[in-house]
Amino acid sequence: MEKLVIQGRTRLEGEVTISGAKNAAVALIPATLLIKGVCTLENLPNISDVQIQCEILKDLGATVEWLDPNTARIDTTNITSHKAPLDKTSKFRASYYLIGALLSRCHNVEVGLPGGCNLGARPIDQHVKGFEALGATVDVATGKVVAHADELVGASIYMDTVSVGATINIMLASVFAKGTTTIDNAAKEPHIVDVANFLNSIGADIRGAGTDIIKINGVEKLKSNSTYSVVPDQIEAGTFMLAAMATQGDIVLKNCISEHLDCLTAKIIEMGGKVIESGDEIRVTCDKRPKKTNIKTAPYPGFPTDLQAQMGVVLALAEGTSVISENIWESRFQYTYELIKMGAKITSQGKTAFFEGVESLSGAPVSATDLRAGAALIVAGIAAEGTTELYNLQHIDRGYENIEEKFRKLGANIIRIRE
Ligand code: EPU
């Protein structure tokens, strides 16, 4: 078992380079199945979700060669199976992208049900609705997803709820579908645009990604031998911006796209922090205790649920009482019970949590209840007086590259211990 031991209280200062986006990378890797050839992906984050996605591709017959820790050359010329193994797909959520990609490539799919963080119910009915509209039969009754299509034909699909996964999955399934597919009420996250940009760069015809309506005109085939660089991770960037706020620090983030973080920047300024944007850098400084604010999570460009827990740490330390409404996942306040062990004053009921800010937190043994909760608890440990021991690190390793190394370079006293 591994744990992080964090000695607080540290003001974080210095520079940090942001990695490629996890939630783009885990979609781009299965998207290479559509190529029937070679493709090089650069700026892949070196995290376990990316490694597992590549392992599954190898199980399907692809070859994956790592040119360096962040660059993979993927050859999908010979795909020998359309069945992705349950033991691997159940380890993470984004295995659902194999359904859309394999439907496109093989017209047949057998994929174990996706796993991932326990954030409450995580239905895939909108994915299934999209595949069926394109002409597939989909069976999810047996603990796995089995889908087949004699032929995929473009259709108009209205999403009942804004879903990142369903939007990307339908894009993947419709790249070769006959005619035009329209996705109405589509998700608009930067990783949706990144996947569309990648597919368009190799010959797909996808228009409107980043807006509510995406149109996909079916094409015959995609080009081989291209190179594509994954978009910077706005959630990792946001995590470090909030770490600057929680520790009243001064952090310069390199390799990020500030427009992707507009909603967070507005909140940081509201709380009394300063944000200076310049090219692909963002500097966040905070020289006094942050002020209270209220947060309502929403699909992009609203406040991301994936930064809710990190913001919760700042609000636990802010002046006054703040309110967070979590509108995407029903079980995303589990971290608040860990923060309470560190002296935070938080009460939650259903979708709402109230944060009565305290002047300081105290180190304690705590557990990462999910990926973003884990990152938030690292920030809490750095801001807290005394020693924090953080367990359940496998959640954090799924989504953050070298996280303790990055925090160490900013001055944090943090080590990983294998017991
Ligand atoms: N939903 C449905 N039916 C569906 C799909 C989604 O009702 O078929 C609901 C969900 O229950 C949820 C809402 O729609 O209430 C949004 O879900 P979405 O499909 O957008 O989420 P996802 O694709 O499963 C991705 C990220 C999550 C992130 C959410 C929201 C990946 C691999 N995961 O999940 O990331 O929280 O979008 O932005 O892209 C994380 O990185 O820590 C993480 C959990």
CSV table of C-alpha atoms and ligand atoms in Angstrom, one decimal:
chain,number,residue,atom,x,y,z
A,1,MET,CA,0.0,0.0,0.0
A,2,GLU,CA,1.2,3.5,-0.7
A,3,LYS,CA,0.5,6.8,1.1
A,4,LEU,CA,1.4,10.4,0.7
A,5,VAL,CA,2.9,12.1,3.7
A,6,ILE,CA,2.4,15.9,3.6
A,7,GLN,CA,4.0,18.2,6.1
A,8,GLY,CA,2.1,21.6,6.1
A,9,ARG,CA,1.7,24.5,6.2
A,10,THR,CA,3.4,25.7,3.0
A,11,ARG,CA,2.8,28.7,0.8
A,12,LEU,CA,3.2,27.4,-2.8
A,13,GLU,CA,5.4,29.4,-5.1
A,14,GLY,CA,7.0,28.8,-8.5
A,15,GLU,CA,6.2,27.4,-11.9
A,16,VAL,CA,4.4,24.2,-12.9
A,17,THR,CA,3.9,22.8,-16.4
A,18,ILE,CA,0.5,21.4,-17.1
A,19,SER,CA,0.2,18.0,-18.8
A,20,GLY,CA,-2.1,16.9,-21.6
A,21,ALA,CA,-5.8,16.5,-20.8
A,22,LYS,CA,-6.7,13.1,-19.3
A,23,ASN,CA,-10.3,13.3,-20.6
A,24,ALA,CA,-9.1,14.2,-24.1
A,25,ALA,CA,-6.4,11.5,-24.1
A,26,VAL,CA,-8.7,8.7,-23.1
A,27,ALA,CA,-10.9,9.5,-26.1
A,28,LEU,CA,-8.2,10.1,-28.6
A,29,ILE,CA,-6.5,6.7,-28.0
A,30,PRO,CA,-9.7,4.7,-29.0
A,31,ALA,CA,-10.3,7.2,-31.8
A,32,THR,CA,-7.1,5.9,-33.4
A,33,LEU,CA,-9.0,2.6,-34.1
A,34,LEU,CA,-10.8,4.4,-36.9
A,35,ILE,CA,-7.6,5.0,-38.8
A,36,LYS,CA,-6.6,1.5,-39.9
A,37,GLY,CA,-3.0,2.7,-39.9
A,38,VAL,CA,-0.5,4.6,-37.9
A,39,CYS,CA,-0.8,7.8,-35.8
A,40,THR,CA,1.4,9.5,-33.2
A,41,LEU,CA,-0.2,11.1,-30.2
A,42,GLU,CA,2.0,13.7,-28.4
A,43,ASN,CA,1.5,15.4,-25.0
A,44,LEU,CA,-0.3,12.3,-23.6
A,45,PRO,CA,-0.4,12.5,-19.8
A,46,ASN,CA,1.6,9.7,-18.2
A,47,ILE,CA,-1.3,8.4,-16.0
A,48,SER,CA,-2.8,5.0,-15.4
A,49,ASP,CA,-6.0,5.6,-17.3
A,50,VAL,CA,-3.9,6.3,-20.5
A,51,GLN,CA,-1.8,3.2,-19.9
A,52,ILE,CA,-4.9,1.0,-19.5
A,53,GLN,CA,-6.5,2.4,-22.6
A,54,CYS,CA,-3.3,1.6,-24.5
A,55,GLU,CA,-3.2,-1.9,-23.0
A,56,ILE,CA,-6.8,-2.5,-24.2
A,57,LEU,CA,-5.9,-1.4,-27.7
A,58,LYS,CA,-3.0,-3.9,-27.7
A,59,ASP,CA,-5.4,-6.6,-26.6
A,60,LEU,CA,-7.5,-5.7,-29.7
A,61,GLY,CA,-4.5,-6.2,-32.0
A,62,ALA,CA,-3.0,-2.7,-32.2
A,63,THR,CA,0.7,-2.0,-31.5
A,64,VAL,CA,1.6,0.9,-29.2
A,65,GLU,CA,5.2,2.1,-29.1
A,66,TRP,CA,6.2,4.7,-26.6
A,67,LEU,CA,8.6,7.1,-28.2
A,68,ASP,CA,9.0,9.0,-24.9
A,69,PRO,CA,6.8,9.0,-21.7
A,70,ASN,CA,4.3,11.3,-23.3
A,71,THR,CA,4.4,10.3,-27.0
A,72,ALA,CA,2.8,7.1,-28.4
A,73,ARG,CA,3.0,5.7,-31.9
A,74,ILE,CA,-0.2,3.7,-32.3
A,75,ASP,CA,-0.7,1.3,-35.3
A,76,THR,CA,-4.3,0.1,-35.7
A,77,THR,CA,-3.7,-1.6,-39.1
A,78,ASN,CA,-4.5,-5.1,-37.8
A,79,ILE,CA,-7.4,-5.2,-35.4
A,80,THR,CA,-8.0,-8.9,-34.6
A,81,SER,CA,-10.7,-8.6,-31.9
A,82,HIS,CA,-13.8,-6.5,-31.2
A,83,LYS,CA,-14.0,-7.7,-27.6
A,84,ALA,CA,-12.4,-5.5,-24.8
A,85,PRO,CA,-11.7,-7.5,-21.6
A,86,LEU,CA,-13.9,-6.8,-18.6
A,87,ASP,CA,-11.0,-6.8,-16.1
A,88,LYS,CA,-9.5,-3.8,-17.9
A,89,THR,CA,-12.7,-1.9,-19.0
A,90,SER,CA,-14.0,-2.0,-15.4
A,91,LYS,CA,-11.0,-0.1,-14.1
A,92,PHE,CA,-12.0,3.2,-15.6
A,93,ARG,CA,-14.9,5.1,-17.1
A,94,ALA,CA,-13.5,6.1,-20.5
A,95,SER,CA,-13.5,2.5,-21.6
A,96,TYR,CA,-17.0,3.4,-22.9
A,97,TYR,CA,-15.3,5.1,-25.9
A,98,LEU,CA,-14.3,1.7,-27.2
A,99,ILE,CA,-18.0,1.1,-27.9
A,100,GLY,CA,-18.3,4.0,-30.4
A,101,ALA,CA,-14.8,3.4,-31.9
A,102,LEU,CA,-15.3,-0.3,-32.4
A,103,LEU,CA,-18.8,0.1,-33.8
A,104,SER,CA,-17.2,2.5,-36.4
A,105,ARG,CA,-14.3,0.2,-37.1
A,106,CYS,CA,-15.8,-3.4,-36.8
A,107,HIS,CA,-19.6,-2.9,-36.7
A,108,ASN,CA,-19.4,-5.3,-33.8
A,109,VAL,CA,-18.5,-4.6,-30.2
A,110,GLU,CA,-18.3,-6.5,-26.9
A,111,VAL,CA,-17.0,-4.2,-24.1
A,112,GLY,CA,-17.2,-4.8,-20.3
A,113,LEU,CA,-19.3,-2.2,-18.5
A,114,PRO,CA,-17.1,0.9,-17.7
A,115,GLY,CA,-15.9,1.5,-14.1
A,116,GLY,CA,-14.2,4.6,-12.7
A,117,CYS,CA,-14.8,6.9,-9.8
A,118,ASN,CA,-17.8,6.2,-7.6
A,119,LEU,CA,-19.7,9.4,-8.1
A,120,GLY,CA,-23.2,8.0,-7.9
A,121,ALA,CA,-25.3,6.6,-10.7
A,122,ARG,CA,-23.4,6.8,-14.1
A,123,PRO,CA,-25.9,5.7,-16.7
A,124,ILE,CA,-25.0,5.3,-20.4
A,125,ASP,CA,-28.6,5.6,-21.8
A,126,GLN,CA,-27.7,8.6,-24.0
A,127,HIS,CA,-24.8,6.7,-25.5
A,128,VAL,CA,-27.1,3.8,-26.3
A,129,LYS,CA,-29.8,6.1,-27.7
A,130,GLY,CA,-27.2,7.6,-30.1
A,131,PHE,CA,-25.9,4.2,-31.3
A,132,GLU,CA,-29.4,2.9,-31.8
A,133,ALA,CA,-30.4,6.0,-33.8
A,134,LEU,CA,-27.4,5.3,-36.1
A,135,GLY,CA,-28.8,1.8,-36.7
A,136,ALA,CA,-27.0,-0.4,-34.1
A,137,THR,CA,-28.6,-2.9,-31.8
A,138,VAL,CA,-27.2,-2.6,-28.3
A,139,ASP,CA,-27.6,-5.0,-25.4
A,140,VAL,CA,-26.4,-3.9,-22.0
A,141,ALA,CA,-28.2,-6.6,-19.9
A,142,THR,CA,-25.4,-9.0,-19.4
A,143,GLY,CA,-22.8,-6.9,-17.5
A,144,LYS,CA,-21.2,-5.9,-20.8
A,145,VAL,CA,-22.2,-3.9,-23.8
A,146,VAL,CA,-22.8,-5.9,-26.9
A,147,ALA,CA,-23.5,-3.9,-30.1
A,148,HIS,CA,-23.8,-4.7,-33.7
A,149,ALA,CA,-24.7,-2.7,-36.9
A,150,ASP,CA,-25.0,-4.1,-40.4
A,151,GLU,CA,-24.6,-0.5,-41.5
A,152,LEU,CA,-24.4,2.9,-39.7
A,153,VAL,CA,-26.6,5.6,-41.2
A,154,GLY,CA,-26.6,9.3,-40.1
A,155,ALA,CA,-29.4,10.4,-37.9
A,156,SER,CA,-30.7,13.4,-35.9
A,157,ILE,CA,-30.0,12.8,-32.2
A,158,TYR,CA,-31.3,15.0,-29.4
A,159,MET,CA,-29.4,14.5,-26.2
A,160,ASP,CA,-31.9,14.5,-23.2
A,161,THR,CA,-29.0,15.6,-20.9
A,162,VAL,CA,-25.7,17.3,-21.8
A,163,SER,CA,-23.2,14.4,-21.7
A,164,VAL,CA,-19.5,14.6,-22.5
A,165,GLY,CA,-19.1,10.9,-23.0
A,166,ALA,CA,-22.2,10.4,-25.1
A,167,THR,CA,-21.3,13.4,-27.3
A,168,ILE,CA,-17.8,12.0,-28.0
A,169,ASN,CA,-19.0,8.4,-28.4
A,170,ILE,CA,-21.7,9.4,-31.0
A,171,MET,CA,-19.1,11.4,-32.9
A,172,LEU,CA,-16.8,8.3,-32.9
A,173,ALA,CA,-19.6,6.1,-34.1
A,174,SER,CA,-20.8,8.4,-36.9
A,175,VAL,CA,-17.5,9.4,-38.6
A,176,PHE,CA,-18.2,6.8,-41.4
A,177,ALA,CA,-22.0,6.7,-41.1
A,178,LYS,CA,-23.8,7.3,-44.4
A,179,GLY,CA,-25.1,10.8,-44.7
A,180,THR,CA,-25.2,13.4,-41.9
A,181,THR,CA,-25.5,12.9,-38.2
A,182,THR,CA,-26.7,15.8,-36.0
A,183,ILE,CA,-26.1,15.9,-32.3
A,184,ASP,CA,-28.4,18.4,-30.7
A,185,ASN,CA,-27.8,19.6,-27.0
A,186,ALA,CA,-24.2,18.4,-27.3
A,187,ALA,CA,-21.6,18.9,-24.6
A,188,LYS,CA,-19.1,21.7,-25.3
A,189,GLU,CA,-16.0,20.8,-23.2
A,190,PRO,CA,-12.6,21.6,-24.6
A,191,HIS,CA,-11.9,17.8,-25.0
A,192,ILE,CA,-15.0,17.5,-27.3
A,193,VAL,CA,-13.4,20.1,-29.5
A,194,ASP,CA,-10.0,18.3,-29.2
A,195,VAL,CA,-11.4,15.0,-30.4
A,196,ALA,CA,-13.2,16.7,-33.3
A,197,ASN,CA,-10.0,18.6,-34.2
A,198,PHE,CA,-8.0,15.4,-34.2
A,199,LEU,CA,-10.6,13.5,-36.4
A,200,ASN,CA,-10.9,16.5,-38.8
A,201,SER,CA,-7.1,16.7,-39.0
A,202,ILE,CA,-7.1,13.1,-40.5
A,203,GLY,CA,-10.0,13.6,-42.9
A,204,ALA,CA,-13.3,13.5,-40.9
A,205,ASP,CA,-16.0,16.1,-41.5
A,206,ILE,CA,-17.2,17.3,-38.1
A,207,ARG,CA,-18.6,20.8,-37.7
A,208,GLY,CA,-19.8,22.7,-34.7
A,209,ALA,CA,-17.8,21.0,-32.0
A,210,GLY,CA,-17.8,23.4,-29.0
A,211,THR,CA,-21.4,24.5,-29.7
A,212,ASP,CA,-24.7,22.9,-28.9
A,213,ILE,CA,-25.1,21.4,-32.3
A,214,ILE,CA,-22.5,19.1,-33.9
A,215,LYS,CA,-22.9,17.9,-37.5
A,216,ILE,CA,-20.9,14.9,-38.8
A,217,ASN,CA,-20.9,14.2,-42.5
A,218,GLY,CA,-19.9,10.6,-43.0
A,219,VAL,CA,-16.5,10.0,-44.9
A,220,GLU,CA,-15.1,6.9,-46.4
A,221,LYS,CA,-11.8,6.7,-44.6
A,222,LEU,CA,-9.3,8.5,-42.5
A,223,LYS,CA,-5.6,9.3,-43.2
A,224,SER,CA,-2.7,7.4,-41.7
A,225,ASN,CA,0.7,8.7,-40.5
A,226,SER,CA,-0.4,11.9,-38.8
A,227,THR,CA,0.8,13.5,-35.5
A,228,TYR,CA,-1.5,15.2,-33.0
A,229,SER,CA,-0.8,16.9,-29.7
A,230,VAL,CA,-3.3,16.5,-26.9
A,231,VAL,CA,-4.9,19.8,-25.5
A,232,PRO,CA,-3.6,21.0,-22.1
A,233,ASP,CA,-5.6,19.7,-19.1
A,234,GLN,CA,-7.8,22.5,-17.8
A,235,ILE,CA,-8.8,20.5,-14.7
A,236,GLU,CA,-5.1,20.0,-13.7
A,237,ALA,CA,-4.5,23.7,-14.4
A,238,GLY,CA,-7.6,24.6,-12.3
A,239,THR,CA,-6.3,22.4,-9.5
A,240,PHE,CA,-3.0,24.3,-9.3
A,241,MET,CA,-4.9,27.7,-9.6
A,242,LEU,CA,-6.9,26.7,-6.5
A,243,ALA,CA,-3.8,25.4,-4.8
A,244,ALA,CA,-2.4,29.0,-5.1
A,245,MET,CA,-5.6,30.3,-3.4
A,246,ALA,CA,-5.7,27.7,-0.6
A,247,THR,CA,-2.1,28.3,0.3
A,248,GLN,CA,-2.1,32.1,-0.3
A,249,GLY,CA,0.6,31.4,-2.8
A,250,ASP,CA,2.0,32.6,-6.1
A,251,ILE,CA,2.0,30.0,-8.9
A,252,VAL,CA,2.7,30.4,-12.7
A,253,LEU,CA,1.1,27.7,-14.8
A,254,LYS,CA,2.8,26.9,-18.1
A,255,ASN,CA,1.2,25.2,-21.1
A,256,CYS,CA,-2.4,26.0,-20.5
A,257,ILE,CA,-5.3,27.7,-22.4
A,258,SER,CA,-6.7,30.5,-20.2
A,259,GLU,CA,-10.0,30.7,-22.1
A,260,HIS,CA,-10.8,27.2,-20.9
A,261,LEU,CA,-10.7,28.4,-17.3
A,262,ASP,CA,-12.7,31.7,-17.6
A,263,CYS,CA,-15.3,30.6,-15.1
A,264,LEU,CA,-12.7,29.7,-12.5
A,265,THR,CA,-10.7,32.9,-13.1
A,266,ALA,CA,-13.9,34.9,-12.4
A,267,LYS,CA,-14.4,33.1,-9.1
A,268,ILE,CA,-10.7,33.5,-8.1
A,269,ILE,CA,-11.0,37.3,-8.7
A,270,GLU,CA,-14.3,37.3,-6.7
A,271,MET,CA,-12.5,35.6,-3.8
A,272,GLY,CA,-9.7,38.3,-3.8
A,273,GLY,CA,-7.0,36.5,-5.8
A,274,LYS,CA,-5.2,37.9,-8.8
A,275,VAL,CA,-5.0,36.2,-12.2
A,276,ILE,CA,-2.6,37.4,-14.9
A,277,GLU,CA,-2.9,35.7,-18.3
A,278,SER,CA,-0.1,35.9,-20.8
A,279,GLY,CA,0.1,33.6,-23.9
A,280,ASP,CA,0.0,30.0,-22.7
A,281,GLU,CA,0.8,31.1,-19.1
A,282,ILE,CA,-1.5,31.9,-16.1
A,283,ARG,CA,-0.2,33.4,-12.9
A,284,VAL,CA,-2.4,33.2,-9.8
A,285,THR,CA,-1.5,35.0,-6.6
A,286,CYS,CA,-3.3,35.4,-3.4
A,287,ASP,CA,-1.8,37.4,-0.5
A,288,LYS,CA,-4.7,37.3,2.0
A,289,ARG,CA,-7.4,34.9,3.2
A,290,PRO,CA,-9.8,34.2,0.3
A,291,LYS,CA,-13.3,35.6,0.6
A,292,LYS,CA,-16.4,33.4,0.5
A,293,THR,CA,-18.2,32.7,-2.8
A,294,ASN,CA,-21.0,30.4,-4.0
A,295,ILE,CA,-20.5,27.7,-6.7
A,296,LYS,CA,-23.0,25.9,-8.9
A,297,THR,CA,-21.5,23.1,-11.0
A,298,ALA,CA,-22.7,22.9,-14.6
A,299,PRO,CA,-21.6,21.6,-18.0
A,300,TYR,CA,-18.9,23.7,-19.8
A,301,PRO,CA,-18.6,26.7,-19.9
A,302,GLY,CA,-20.1,26.5,-16.4
A,303,PHE,CA,-18.1,25.7,-13.2
A,304,PRO,CA,-16.7,22.1,-13.7
A,305,THR,CA,-17.8,19.4,-11.3
A,306,ASP,CA,-14.2,18.2,-11.6
A,307,LEU,CA,-12.9,21.3,-9.8
A,308,GLN,CA,-15.6,21.3,-7.1
A,309,ALA,CA,-13.6,19.4,-4.5
A,310,GLN,CA,-10.5,21.6,-5.0
A,311,MET,CA,-12.7,24.7,-4.7
A,312,GLY,CA,-14.2,23.1,-1.5
A,313,VAL,CA,-10.8,23.2,0.1
A,314,VAL,CA,-10.4,26.9,-0.6
A,315,LEU,CA,-13.9,27.6,0.7
A,316,ALA,CA,-13.2,25.6,3.8
A,317,LEU,CA,-10.4,28.1,4.5
A,318,ALA,CA,-12.2,31.3,3.2
A,319,GLU,CA,-13.7,34.1,5.2
A,320,GLY,CA,-17.4,33.6,5.7
A,321,THR,CA,-19.9,30.9,4.7
A,322,SER,CA,-20.0,29.7,1.1
A,323,VAL,CA,-22.4,27.3,-0.6
A,324,ILE,CA,-21.7,24.7,-3.3
A,325,SER,CA,-24.4,23.2,-5.4
A,326,GLU,CA,-23.3,20.0,-7.1
A,327,ASN,CA,-25.5,19.5,-10.2
A,328,ILE,CA,-23.7,16.7,-12.1
A,329,TRP,CA,-22.8,13.9,-9.8
A,330,GLU,CA,-24.9,12.8,-6.7
A,331,SER,CA,-22.0,11.5,-4.6
A,332,ARG,CA,-19.4,14.2,-5.0
A,333,PHE,CA,-19.3,15.5,-1.5
A,334,GLN,CA,-17.6,12.5,0.0
A,335,TYR,CA,-14.4,14.4,0.4
A,336,THR,CA,-16.1,16.8,2.8
A,337,TYR,CA,-16.1,14.1,5.4
A,338,GLU,CA,-12.3,13.8,5.0
A,339,LEU,CA,-11.9,17.6,5.3
A,340,ILE,CA,-14.0,17.6,8.4
A,341,LYS,CA,-11.4,15.2,10.0
A,342,MET,CA,-8.9,18.1,9.2
A,343,GLY,CA,-11.0,20.6,11.1
A,344,ALA,CA,-13.2,22.0,8.3
A,345,LYS,CA,-16.8,23.1,9.2
A,346,ILE,CA,-18.9,21.7,6.4
A,347,THR,CA,-22.5,20.4,6.4
A,348,SER,CA,-24.1,18.9,3.4
A,349,GLN,CA,-27.5,17.9,2.4
A,350,GLY,CA,-28.3,16.3,-1.0
A,351,LYS,CA,-26.9,18.5,-3.7
A,352,THR,CA,-25.8,21.3,-1.4
A,353,ALA,CA,-22.9,21.8,1.0
A,354,PHE,CA,-22.3,24.8,3.3
A,355,PHE,CA,-18.7,25.7,4.1
A,356,GLU,CA,-18.2,27.9,7.2
A,357,GLY,CA,-14.6,29.0,6.6
A,358,VAL,CA,-12.0,28.3,9.3
A,359,GLU,CA,-8.6,30.1,9.7
A,360,SER,CA,-6.6,26.9,9.4
A,361,LEU,CA,-6.9,23.1,8.9
A,362,SER,CA,-5.0,20.5,10.9
A,363,GLY,CA,-3.2,17.5,9.3
A,364,ALA,CA,-4.9,14.1,9.7
A,365,PRO,CA,-5.0,10.7,8.1
A,366,VAL,CA,-7.5,10.9,5.2
A,367,SER,CA,-8.5,8.9,2.2
A,368,ALA,CA,-8.9,9.9,-1.5
A,369,THR,CA,-12.6,9.0,-2.1
A,370,ASP,CA,-12.2,9.7,-5.9
A,371,LEU,CA,-9.7,11.3,-8.3
A,372,ARG,CA,-10.5,15.0,-7.8
A,373,ALA,CA,-11.2,14.4,-4.1
A,374,GLY,CA,-7.6,13.0,-3.9
A,375,ALA,CA,-6.1,16.1,-5.5
A,376,ALA,CA,-8.2,18.4,-3.2
A,377,LEU,CA,-6.9,16.5,-0.1
A,378,ILE,CA,-3.3,17.0,-1.3
A,379,VAL,CA,-4.0,20.7,-1.5
A,380,ALA,CA,-5.7,20.6,1.9
A,381,GLY,CA,-2.7,18.8,3.4
A,382,ILE,CA,-0.2,21.4,2.0
A,383,ALA,CA,-2.4,24.2,3.4
A,384,ALA,CA,-2.9,22.5,6.8
A,385,GLU,CA,-0.8,22.8,10.0
A,386,GLY,CA,1.0,19.5,10.8
A,387,THR,CA,1.1,16.2,9.1
A,388,THR,CA,-1.5,14.7,6.7
A,389,GLU,CA,-1.3,11.1,5.6
A,390,LEU,CA,-3.3,10.5,2.4
A,391,TYR,CA,-4.4,6.9,1.4
A,392,ASN,CA,-6.1,5.4,-1.7
A,393,LEU,CA,-3.7,6.9,-4.1
A,394,GLN,CA,-4.8,4.7,-7.1
A,395,HIS,CA,-7.6,7.3,-7.7
A,396,ILE,CA,-5.1,10.1,-8.0
A,397,ASP,CA,-2.7,8.2,-10.2
A,398,ARG,CA,-5.5,7.6,-12.7
A,399,GLY,CA,-5.6,11.2,-13.6
A,400,TYR,CA,-2.6,13.3,-12.5
A,401,GLU,CA,0.9,12.9,-13.9
A,402,ASN,CA,3.7,13.2,-11.3
A,403,ILE,CA,1.5,15.1,-8.9
A,404,GLU,CA,3.7,15.0,-5.9
A,405,GLU,CA,6.7,15.9,-7.9
A,406,LYS,CA,4.9,19.0,-9.3
A,407,PHE,CA,3.8,20.1,-5.9
A,408,ARG,CA,7.3,19.5,-4.5
A,409,LYS,CA,8.8,21.8,-7.1
A,410,LEU,CA,6.3,24.5,-5.8
A,411,GLY,CA,7.8,24.1,-2.3
A,412,ALA,CA,5.4,21.4,-0.8
A,413,ASN,CA,6.9,18.9,1.7
A,414,ILE,CA,5.3,15.8,0.3
A,415,ILE,CA,6.6,12.2,-0.1
A,416,ARG,CA,5.2,8.9,-1.3
A,417,ILE,CA,5.8,6.0,1.0
A,418,ARG,CA,5.3,2.3,0.1
A,419,GLU,CA,4.3,0.3,3.1
B,1,EPU,N1,-25.8,11.1,-18.0
B,1,EPU,C1,-27.0,10.4,-18.2
B,1,EPU,N2,-27.0,9.5,-19.2
B,1,EPU,C2,-25.9,9.2,-20.0
B,1,EPU,C3,-24.7,9.9,-19.8
B,1,EPU,C4,-24.7,10.8,-18.7
B,1,EPU,O1,-28.0,10.6,-17.5
B,1,EPU,O2,-26.0,8.4,-20.9
B,1,EPU,C5,-25.8,12.1,-16.9
B,1,EPU,C6,-24.8,11.7,-15.8
B,1,EPU,O3,-25.4,10.8,-14.8
B,1,EPU,C7,-24.3,13.0,-15.2
B,1,EPU,C8,-24.4,13.9,-16.5
B,1,EPU,O4,-25.2,13.3,-17.4
B,1,EPU,O5,-25.3,13.5,-14.3
B,1,EPU,C9,-23.1,14.2,-17.1
B,1,EPU,O6,-22.4,13.0,-17.4
B,1,EPU,P1,-21.3,12.9,-18.6
B,1,EPU,O7,-21.8,11.9,-19.5
B,1,EPU,O8,-21.0,14.3,-19.1
B,1,EPU,O9,-20.1,12.4,-17.8
B,1,EPU,P2,-19.0,11.3,-18.3
B,1,EPU,O10,-18.8,11.4,-19.7
B,1,EPU,O11,-19.3,10.0,-17.6
B,1,EPU,C10,-17.0,13.0,-18.1
B,1,EPU,C11,-15.7,13.0,-17.4
B,1,EPU,C12,-15.9,13.2,-15.9
B,1,EPU,C13,-16.6,14.5,-15.7
B,1,EPU,C14,-17.9,14.5,-16.5
B,1,EPU,C15,-18.6,15.9,-16.4
B,1,EPU,C16,-14.4,11.5,-18.8
B,1,EPU,C17,-13.7,10.2,-18.9
B,1,EPU,N3,-15.0,11.7,-17.6
B,1,EPU,O12,-17.7,11.9,-17.5
B,1,EPU,O13,-14.6,13.3,-15.4
B,1,EPU,O14,-16.9,14.7,-14.3
B,1,EPU,O15,-17.6,14.2,-17.9
B,1,EPU,O16,-17.8,16.9,-16.9
B,1,EPU,O17,-14.3,12.3,-19.7
B,1,EPU,C18,-12.9,13.2,-13.7
B,1,EPU,O18,-12.1,13.5,-14.6
B,1,EPU,O19,-12.6,13.2,-12.5
B,1,EPU,C19,-14.3,12.9,-14.1
B,1,EPU,C20,-15.1,12.3,-13.3
